[in-house]
mmCIF file of C-alpha atoms in Angstrom:
data_model
loop_
_atom_site.group_PDB
_atom_site.id
_atom_site.type_symbol
_atom_site.label_atom_id
_atom_site.label_comp_id
_atom_site.label_asym_id
_atom_site.label_seq_id
_atom_site.Cartn_x
_atom_site.Cartn_y
_atom_site.Cartn_z
ATOM 1 C CA MET A 30 -0.064 0.083 0.049
ATOM 2 C CA GLN A 31 1.178 3.516 -0.490
ATOM 3 C CA LEU A 32 0.998 6.108 1.918
ATOM 4 C CA GLY A 33 2.136 9.667 2.406
ATOM 5 C CA MET A 34 4.244 10.300 5.916
ATOM 6 C CA VAL A 35 4.065 14.100 7.009
ATOM 7 C CA GLY A 36 6.550 14.577 10.013
ATOM 8 C CA LEU A 37 9.735 12.630 9.913
ATOM 9 C CA GLY A 38 10.959 12.960 13.532
ATOM 10 C CA LYS A 39 11.958 10.148 15.773
ATOM 11 C CA MET A 40 8.553 8.298 15.510
ATOM 12 C CA GLY A 41 7.744 9.392 12.085
ATOM 13 C CA ALA A 42 10.978 8.184 10.594
ATOM 14 C CA ASN A 43 10.948 4.711 12.652
ATOM 15 C CA MET A 44 7.210 4.209 11.390
ATOM 16 C CA THR A 45 8.176 5.033 7.889
ATOM 17 C CA GLU A 46 11.173 2.335 8.183
ATOM 18 C CA ARG A 47 8.734 -0.144 9.664
ATOM 19 C CA LEU A 48 6.331 0.239 6.546
ATOM 20 C CA LEU A 49 8.959 0.068 4.122
ATOM 21 C CA ARG A 50 10.466 -3.094 5.838
ATOM 22 C CA GLY A 51 6.614 -4.497 5.326
ATOM 23 C CA GLY A 52 6.586 -3.715 1.686
ATOM 24 C CA HIS A 53 4.655 -0.517 1.708
ATOM 25 C CA GLN A 54 5.598 2.406 -0.425
ATOM 26 C CA VAL A 55 6.113 5.765 1.720
ATOM 27 C CA VAL A 56 6.275 9.283 0.257
ATOM 28 C CA GLY A 57 7.884 11.328 3.037
ATOM 29 C CA TYR A 58 7.704 14.925 3.805
ATOM 30 C CA ASP A 59 9.043 17.030 6.760
ATOM 31 C CA ARG A 60 9.896 20.622 6.927
ATOM 32 C CA ASN A 61 13.509 19.653 7.722
ATOM 33 C CA PRO A 62 15.265 18.544 4.414
ATOM 34 C CA ASP A 63 17.684 16.540 6.308
ATOM 35 C CA ALA A 64 14.934 14.345 7.749
ATOM 36 C CA VAL A 65 13.399 14.022 4.033
ATOM 37 C CA ALA A 66 17.025 12.758 2.975
ATOM 38 C CA ARG A 67 17.161 10.170 5.761
ATOM 39 C CA ALA A 68 13.832 8.964 4.485
ATOM 40 C CA VAL A 69 14.844 8.808 1.044
ATOM 41 C CA GLU A 70 18.201 6.881 2.066
ATOM 42 C CA ALA A 71 15.956 4.395 3.785
ATOM 43 C CA GLY A 72 13.890 3.721 0.570
ATOM 44 C CA ALA A 73 10.966 6.314 1.110
ATOM 45 C CA ALA A 74 10.224 8.676 -1.809
ATOM 46 C CA GLY A 75 10.940 12.266 -0.797
ATOM 47 C CA ALA A 76 8.443 15.164 -1.200
ATOM 48 C CA GLU A 77 9.375 19.007 -1.105
ATOM 49 C CA SER A 78 6.062 20.149 0.173
ATOM 50 C CA LEU A 79 2.496 18.767 1.205
ATOM 51 C CA VAL A 80 1.548 19.820 -2.340
ATOM 52 C CA ASP A 81 4.111 17.654 -3.982
ATOM 53 C CA LEU A 82 3.470 14.955 -1.540
ATOM 54 C CA VAL A 83 -0.167 14.705 -2.356
ATOM 55 C CA THR A 84 0.834 14.839 -6.150
ATOM 56 C CA GLN A 85 2.661 11.791 -5.841
ATOM 57 C CA LEU A 86 -0.008 9.570 -4.224
ATOM 58 C CA ASP A 87 -2.241 7.409 -6.289
ATOM 59 C CA ALA A 88 -5.957 7.905 -5.516
ATOM 60 C CA PRO A 89 -7.469 7.097 -3.067
ATOM 61 C CA LYS A 90 -4.596 9.255 -1.285
ATOM 62 C CA ARG A 91 -3.773 8.270 2.366
ATOM 63 C CA VAL A 92 -1.804 10.555 4.365
ATOM 64 C CA TRP A 93 -0.518 9.994 8.056
ATOM 65 C CA VAL A 94 0.425 12.956 9.928
ATOM 66 C CA MET A 95 3.014 12.653 12.703
ATOM 67 C CA VAL A 96 3.769 16.372 13.881
ATOM 68 C CA PRO A 97 3.318 17.792 17.287
ATOM 69 C CA SER A 98 -0.076 18.452 18.572
ATOM 70 C CA GLY A 99 -1.950 21.703 18.693
ATOM 71 C CA ASP A 100 -1.508 24.173 16.110
ATOM 72 C CA PRO A 101 1.105 22.201 13.738
ATOM 73 C CA THR A 102 -1.242 19.345 13.507
ATOM 74 C CA ARG A 103 -4.518 21.456 12.841
ATOM 75 C CA SER A 104 -2.881 23.567 10.211
ATOM 76 C CA THR A 105 -1.384 20.736 8.425
ATOM 77 C CA ILE A 106 -4.477 18.551 8.423
ATOM 78 C CA GLU A 107 -6.240 21.602 7.230
ATOM 79 C CA GLN A 108 -4.012 22.195 4.391
ATOM 80 C CA LEU A 109 -4.232 18.367 3.498
ATOM 81 C CA GLY A 110 -8.010 18.909 3.684
ATOM 82 C CA GLU A 111 -7.825 21.543 0.758
ATOM 83 C CA LEU A 112 -5.439 19.338 -1.488
ATOM 84 C CA LEU A 113 -7.407 15.888 -1.053
ATOM 85 C CA GLU A 114 -10.546 15.168 -2.717
ATOM 86 C CA THR A 115 -13.393 12.791 -1.994
ATOM 87 C CA GLY A 116 -12.494 9.421 -0.523
ATOM 88 C CA ASP A 117 -9.050 10.364 0.450
ATOM 89 C CA THR A 118 -8.018 9.635 4.027
ATOM 90 C CA VAL A 119 -5.991 11.566 6.619
ATOM 91 C CA ILE A 120 -4.577 9.819 9.668
ATOM 92 C CA ASP A 121 -3.716 11.779 12.613
ATOM 93 C CA GLY A 122 -1.231 9.711 14.640
ATOM 94 C CA GLY A 123 -0.420 12.356 17.242
ATOM 95 C CA ASN A 124 -1.516 13.024 20.789
ATOM 96 C CA SER A 125 -4.146 15.476 19.675
ATOM 97 C CA PHE A 126 -7.024 16.519 21.944
ATOM 98 C CA TYR A 127 -10.160 14.257 20.980
ATOM 99 C CA LYS A 128 -12.502 17.364 21.005
ATOM 100 C CA ASP A 129 -10.310 19.165 18.252
ATOM 101 C CA THR A 130 -10.143 15.981 16.330
ATOM 102 C CA VAL A 131 -14.216 15.711 16.206
ATOM 103 C CA ASP A 132 -14.140 19.354 14.846
ATOM 104 C CA LEU A 133 -11.525 18.692 12.457
ATOM 105 C CA ALA A 134 -13.213 15.518 10.930
ATOM 106 C CA ALA A 135 -16.535 17.335 10.615
ATOM 107 C CA ARG A 136 -14.553 19.993 8.480
ATOM 108 C CA LEU A 137 -12.812 17.374 6.294
ATOM 109 C CA ALA A 138 -16.138 15.440 5.797
ATOM 110 C CA ALA A 139 -17.836 18.281 4.130
ATOM 111 C CA GLY A 140 -15.161 17.904 1.287
ATOM 112 C CA GLY A 141 -15.893 13.989 1.466
ATOM 113 C CA VAL A 142 -12.370 13.472 3.053
ATOM 114 C CA HIS A 143 -12.152 10.909 6.009
ATOM 115 C CA LEU A 144 -10.062 11.571 9.072
ATOM 116 C CA LEU A 145 -8.827 8.605 11.459
ATOM 117 C CA ASP A 146 -7.368 9.349 14.573
ATOM 118 C CA VAL A 147 -4.837 6.897 15.939
ATOM 119 C CA GLY A 148 -3.428 7.163 19.572
ATOM 120 C CA THR A 149 0.070 5.750 18.919
ATOM 121 C CA SER A 150 2.151 4.212 21.879
ATOM 122 C CA GLY A 151 5.464 2.605 21.531
ATOM 123 C CA GLY A 152 7.733 5.297 21.557
ATOM 124 C CA ILE A 153 11.409 5.039 20.063
ATOM 125 C CA TRP A 154 10.902 1.165 20.465
ATOM 126 C CA GLY A 155 8.165 0.770 18.143
ATOM 127 C CA LEU A 156 10.385 0.422 15.101
ATOM 128 C CA GLU A 157 11.617 -3.002 16.452
ATOM 129 C CA GLY A 158 8.660 -4.118 18.643
ATOM 130 C CA GLY A 159 5.505 -2.471 16.732
ATOM 131 C CA TYR A 160 3.158 0.144 17.946
ATOM 132 C CA SER A 161 0.037 0.120 20.085
ATOM 133 C CA MET A 162 -2.606 1.927 18.155
ATOM 134 C CA MET A 163 -6.018 2.917 19.189
ATOM 135 C CA VAL A 164 -7.959 4.001 16.140
ATOM 136 C CA GLY A 165 -10.968 5.946 15.823
ATOM 137 C CA GLY A 166 -13.044 6.693 12.451
ATOM 138 C CA ASP A 167 -15.511 5.446 9.936
ATOM 139 C CA GLU A 168 -15.492 1.614 9.883
ATOM 140 C CA ASP A 169 -14.758 1.342 6.355
ATOM 141 C CA ALA A 170 -12.084 4.033 6.243
ATOM 142 C CA VAL A 171 -10.272 2.169 9.143
ATOM 143 C CA GLU A 172 -10.577 -1.327 7.359
ATOM 144 C CA ALA A 173 -9.040 0.217 4.274
ATOM 145 C CA LEU A 174 -5.914 1.107 6.189
ATOM 146 C CA ARG A 175 -5.877 -2.575 7.828
ATOM 147 C CA PRO A 176 -2.574 -3.417 5.683
ATOM 148 C CA VAL A 177 -1.093 -0.301 7.188
ATOM 149 C CA PHE A 178 -1.834 -1.073 11.025
ATOM 150 C CA GLU A 179 -1.167 -4.714 10.862
ATOM 151 C CA THR A 180 2.440 -3.767 9.553
ATOM 152 C CA LEU A 181 2.908 -1.078 12.089
ATOM 153 C CA ALA A 182 1.358 -2.988 15.102
ATOM 154 C CA PRO A 183 3.386 -5.685 17.027
ATOM 155 C CA SER A 184 1.393 -8.556 14.945
ATOM 156 C CA PRO A 185 -1.332 -8.295 12.749
ATOM 157 C CA ALA A 186 -3.901 -9.441 15.387
ATOM 158 C CA THR A 187 -2.484 -7.680 18.190
ATOM 159 C CA GLY A 188 -1.762 -4.246 19.426
ATOM 160 C CA TRP A 189 -4.362 -2.307 17.380
ATOM 161 C CA GLY A 190 -7.941 -1.829 16.820
ATOM 162 C CA ARG A 191 -10.852 0.293 15.875
ATOM 163 C CA MET A 192 -12.104 2.067 19.322
ATOM 164 C CA GLY A 193 -15.224 3.744 17.996
ATOM 165 C CA PRO A 194 -16.156 6.843 15.850
ATOM 166 C CA VAL A 195 -13.884 9.477 15.066
ATOM 167 C CA GLY A 196 -12.529 11.100 18.345
ATOM 168 C CA SER A 197 -12.459 7.718 20.115
ATOM 169 C CA GLY A 198 -8.803 6.902 19.285
ATOM 170 C CA HIS A 199 -7.304 9.959 20.686
ATOM 171 C CA PHE A 200 -9.663 9.719 23.758
ATOM 172 C CA VAL A 201 -8.638 6.081 24.582
ATOM 173 C CA LYS A 202 -4.927 7.316 24.090
ATOM 174 C CA MET A 203 -5.386 10.185 26.386
ATOM 175 C CA VAL A 204 -6.693 8.006 29.199
ATOM 176 C CA HIS A 205 -3.776 5.468 28.535
ATOM 177 C CA ASN A 206 -1.485 8.318 29.102
ATOM 178 C CA GLY A 207 -3.090 9.364 32.154
ATOM 179 C CA ILE A 208 -2.808 5.814 33.619
ATOM 180 C CA GLU A 209 0.946 6.147 32.333
ATOM 181 C CA TYR A 210 1.523 9.002 34.653
ATOM 182 C CA GLY A 211 0.169 7.105 37.679
ATOM 183 C CA ILE A 212 2.156 4.019 36.980
ATOM 184 C CA MET A 213 5.460 5.718 36.378
ATOM 185 C CA GLN A 214 4.668 7.911 39.514
ATOM 186 C CA SER A 215 4.520 4.721 41.664
ATOM 187 C CA TYR A 216 7.685 3.356 40.671
ATOM 188 C CA ALA A 217 9.470 6.747 41.023
ATOM 189 C CA GLU A 218 8.112 6.924 44.399
ATOM 190 C CA GLY A 219 8.945 3.415 45.404
ATOM 191 C CA PHE A 220 12.561 3.491 44.050
ATOM 192 C CA ALA A 221 13.010 6.768 46.033
ATOM 193 C CA ILE A 222 12.140 5.241 49.260
ATOM 194 C CA LEU A 223 14.576 2.501 48.403
ATOM 195 C CA HIS A 224 17.180 4.797 47.526
ATOM 196 C CA ASP A 225 16.588 6.711 50.919
ATOM 197 C CA LYS A 226 17.176 3.752 53.227
ATOM 198 C CA THR A 227 20.888 4.045 53.288
ATOM 199 C CA GLU A 228 21.612 1.825 55.988
ATOM 200 C CA PHE A 229 20.865 -1.113 53.694
ATOM 201 C CA SER A 230 22.983 0.221 50.935
ATOM 202 C CA LEU A 231 20.408 -1.274 48.343
ATOM 203 C CA ASP A 232 20.991 -1.706 44.793
ATOM 204 C CA LEU A 233 17.935 -0.239 42.870
ATOM 205 C CA SER A 234 19.248 -2.010 39.346
ATOM 206 C CA ALA A 235 19.461 -5.649 41.292
ATOM 207 C CA ILE A 236 16.011 -4.940 43.085
ATOM 208 C CA GLY A 237 14.319 -4.126 39.798
ATOM 209 C CA ARG A 238 15.816 -7.357 38.083
ATOM 210 C CA VAL A 239 14.260 -9.489 40.787
ATOM 211 C CA TRP A 240 10.873 -7.711 40.409
ATOM 212 C CA GLN A 241 11.104 -8.321 36.628
ATOM 213 C CA HIS A 242 10.434 -11.996 37.116
ATOM 214 C CA GLY A 243 7.296 -13.330 38.804
ATOM 215 C CA SER A 244 6.444 -10.070 40.696
ATOM 216 C CA VAL A 245 2.821 -8.682 40.152
ATOM 217 C CA ILE A 246 4.650 -5.416 39.584
ATOM 218 C CA ARG A 247 6.638 -6.352 36.503
ATOM 219 C CA SER A 248 6.281 -4.366 33.460
ATOM 220 C CA TRP A 249 7.842 -2.724 30.672
ATOM 221 C CA LEU A 250 8.086 0.449 32.545
ATOM 222 C CA LEU A 251 10.073 -1.478 35.128
ATOM 223 C CA ASP A 252 12.236 -2.884 32.596
ATOM 224 C CA LEU A 253 13.110 0.654 31.690
ATOM 225 C CA ALA A 254 13.707 1.755 35.151
ATOM 226 C CA VAL A 255 16.475 -0.971 35.597
ATOM 227 C CA ALA A 256 17.995 0.030 32.287
ATOM 228 C CA ALA A 257 17.724 3.621 33.623
ATOM 229 C CA PHE A 258 19.563 2.587 36.950
ATOM 230 C CA ASP A 259 22.149 0.530 34.938
ATOM 231 C CA GLU A 260 23.048 3.653 33.106
ATOM 232 C CA ASN A 261 23.044 5.940 36.104
ATOM 233 C CA PRO A 262 22.389 4.430 39.462
ATOM 234 C CA THR A 263 21.825 7.740 41.482
ATOM 235 C CA MET A 264 20.462 9.634 38.794
ATOM 236 C CA ASP A 265 23.372 12.110 38.957
ATOM 237 C CA GLY A 266 23.168 15.310 36.431
ATOM 238 C CA ILE A 267 19.521 14.544 35.723
ATOM 239 C CA ALA A 268 17.419 17.669 36.983
ATOM 240 C CA PRO A 269 14.264 16.850 38.883
ATOM 241 C CA TYR A 270 11.987 18.747 36.259
ATOM 242 C CA VAL A 271 9.297 16.335 34.660
ATOM 243 C CA PRO A 272 7.413 18.072 31.785
ATOM 244 C CA ASP A 273 3.766 17.012 31.076
ATOM 245 C CA SER A 274 2.820 17.142 27.293
ATOM 246 C CA GLY A 275 -1.048 17.625 27.804
ATOM 247 C CA GLU A 276 -2.693 14.263 28.023
ATOM 248 C CA GLY A 277 -2.861 13.947 31.890
ATOM 249 C CA ARG A 278 -4.373 17.392 32.056
ATOM 250 C CA TRP A 279 -6.998 16.667 29.648
ATOM 251 C CA THR A 280 -7.513 13.027 31.390
ATOM 252 C CA VAL A 281 -8.002 14.734 34.660
ATOM 253 C CA ALA A 282 -10.407 17.441 33.113
ATOM 254 C CA GLU A 283 -12.494 14.886 31.573
ATOM 255 C CA ALA A 284 -12.615 12.743 35.066
ATOM 256 C CA ILE A 285 -14.081 15.983 36.519
ATOM 257 C CA GLU A 286 -16.491 16.460 33.878
ATOM 258 C CA LEU A 287 -17.552 12.991 33.829
ATOM 259 C CA ASP A 288 -17.862 12.846 37.660
ATOM 260 C CA VAL A 289 -15.170 10.021 38.065
ATOM 261 C CA ALA A 290 -12.784 9.903 40.873
ATOM 262 C CA ALA A 291 -9.294 9.718 39.523
ATOM 263 C CA PRO A 292 -6.927 10.468 42.412
ATOM 264 C CA VAL A 293 -3.874 8.784 41.418
ATOM 265 C CA ILE A 294 -3.728 10.341 38.131
ATOM 266 C CA THR A 295 -4.704 13.579 39.230
ATOM 267 C CA LEU A 296 -1.785 13.497 41.874
ATOM 268 C CA ALA A 297 0.697 12.208 39.669
ATOM 269 C CA LEU A 298 0.089 15.126 37.417
ATOM 270 C CA MET A 299 0.223 17.695 40.255
ATOM 271 C CA ARG A 300 3.581 15.947 41.278
ATOM 272 C CA ARG A 301 4.904 16.577 37.916
ATOM 273 C CA ILE A 302 3.929 19.987 38.089
ATOM 274 C CA GLY A 303 5.287 20.444 41.469
ATOM 275 C CA SER A 304 8.560 19.099 40.285
ATOM 276 C CA ARG A 305 9.336 22.612 38.660
ATOM 277 C CA ASP A 306 9.812 24.136 42.049
ATOM 278 C CA GLU A 307 10.998 21.163 44.008
ATOM 279 C CA VAL A 308 14.175 18.859 44.126
ATOM 280 C CA GLU A 309 13.070 15.189 44.603
ATOM 281 C CA PHE A 310 14.731 11.982 43.646
ATOM 282 C CA SER A 311 11.530 10.420 42.278
ATOM 283 C CA ASP A 312 11.213 13.284 39.519
ATOM 284 C CA ARG A 313 14.980 12.383 38.454
ATOM 285 C CA VAL A 314 13.442 8.939 37.817
ATOM 286 C CA LEU A 315 10.717 10.086 36.141
ATOM 287 C CA SER A 316 12.611 12.101 33.677
ATOM 288 C CA ALA A 317 14.994 9.256 33.096
ATOM 289 C CA LEU A 318 12.231 7.152 32.198
ATOM 290 C CA ARG A 319 10.588 9.580 29.806
ATOM 291 C CA GLY A 320 14.161 9.575 28.194
ATOM 292 C CA GLN A 321 14.178 5.537 28.271
ATOM 293 C CA PHE A 322 10.717 4.776 26.516
ATOM 294 C CA GLY A 323 10.340 7.854 24.193
ATOM 295 C CA GLY A 324 13.812 9.208 23.568
ATOM 296 C CA HIS A 325 12.465 12.504 24.970
ATOM 297 C CA ALA A 326 15.334 15.014 25.852
ATOM 298 C CA VAL A 327 16.550 14.573 29.691
ATOM 299 C CA ARG A 328 17.391 18.083 31.359
ATOM 300 C CA ARG A 329 20.542 18.156 32.765
ATOM 301 C CA GLU A 330 21.089 19.930 36.219
ATOM 302 C CA ASP A 331 23.709 22.327 34.535
ATOM 303 C CA THR A 332 21.032 23.743 32.141
#
């Protein structure tokens, strides 16, 4: 299948490479010419603009957008809506706010263009392990993209599925990330308690490796914590500053709107906000974890 890929950052580039390995044809575009050149070197066709990308695609045209959420995603999809025709499809694979997605989908639908929202998890590890994809949108449009989803997923039958109508994919991914906040915070706090029990001289990496097998708290995030401690046992040089990219805030706001108690996710979000004023070991762990699973920049203490 032929697919346009807009946004060739870390995830976009990895997804492009996985698609190419799966035998798909990809036309890539990014505002950074160097990113396009790397995609071409990997086997993709390169485009110099959105117009050029759309021109190179066969009908029905499918364009996957992997650019930062908010204005960059909105403006890119609006431009594509003007370039595409009835029966074409835009896929938003970023972490867009689901209500924005619903609005954008309605505007594209007026021109006969489908919008699928695909909440995508897997970070920098998805190239080899596959991506978890929570898909929202018209059933027929989703089914038409099945070969793409089956290639990007951990296996054709696992790790992806249609959640419901447009907006549902990003809604489910929003809650997914809220849960992630709570799990990461629990690990960070637990390891901080172990770290501060100085009379036992505990080896956090060794403890994590024990928990990795047979324990009820074993998980991929625990695996990443062990890797982080192997690299930097005391989190030296990592600033205790933990950003939030928005999904946790949206999840908490939605919980309040739905009158659903979500104290763990809420407190995890508050703790991240508090990290910008306080110095805590747990925040160093959180920052390191974000770097481990997503390749996010780790702020150093001297910056």
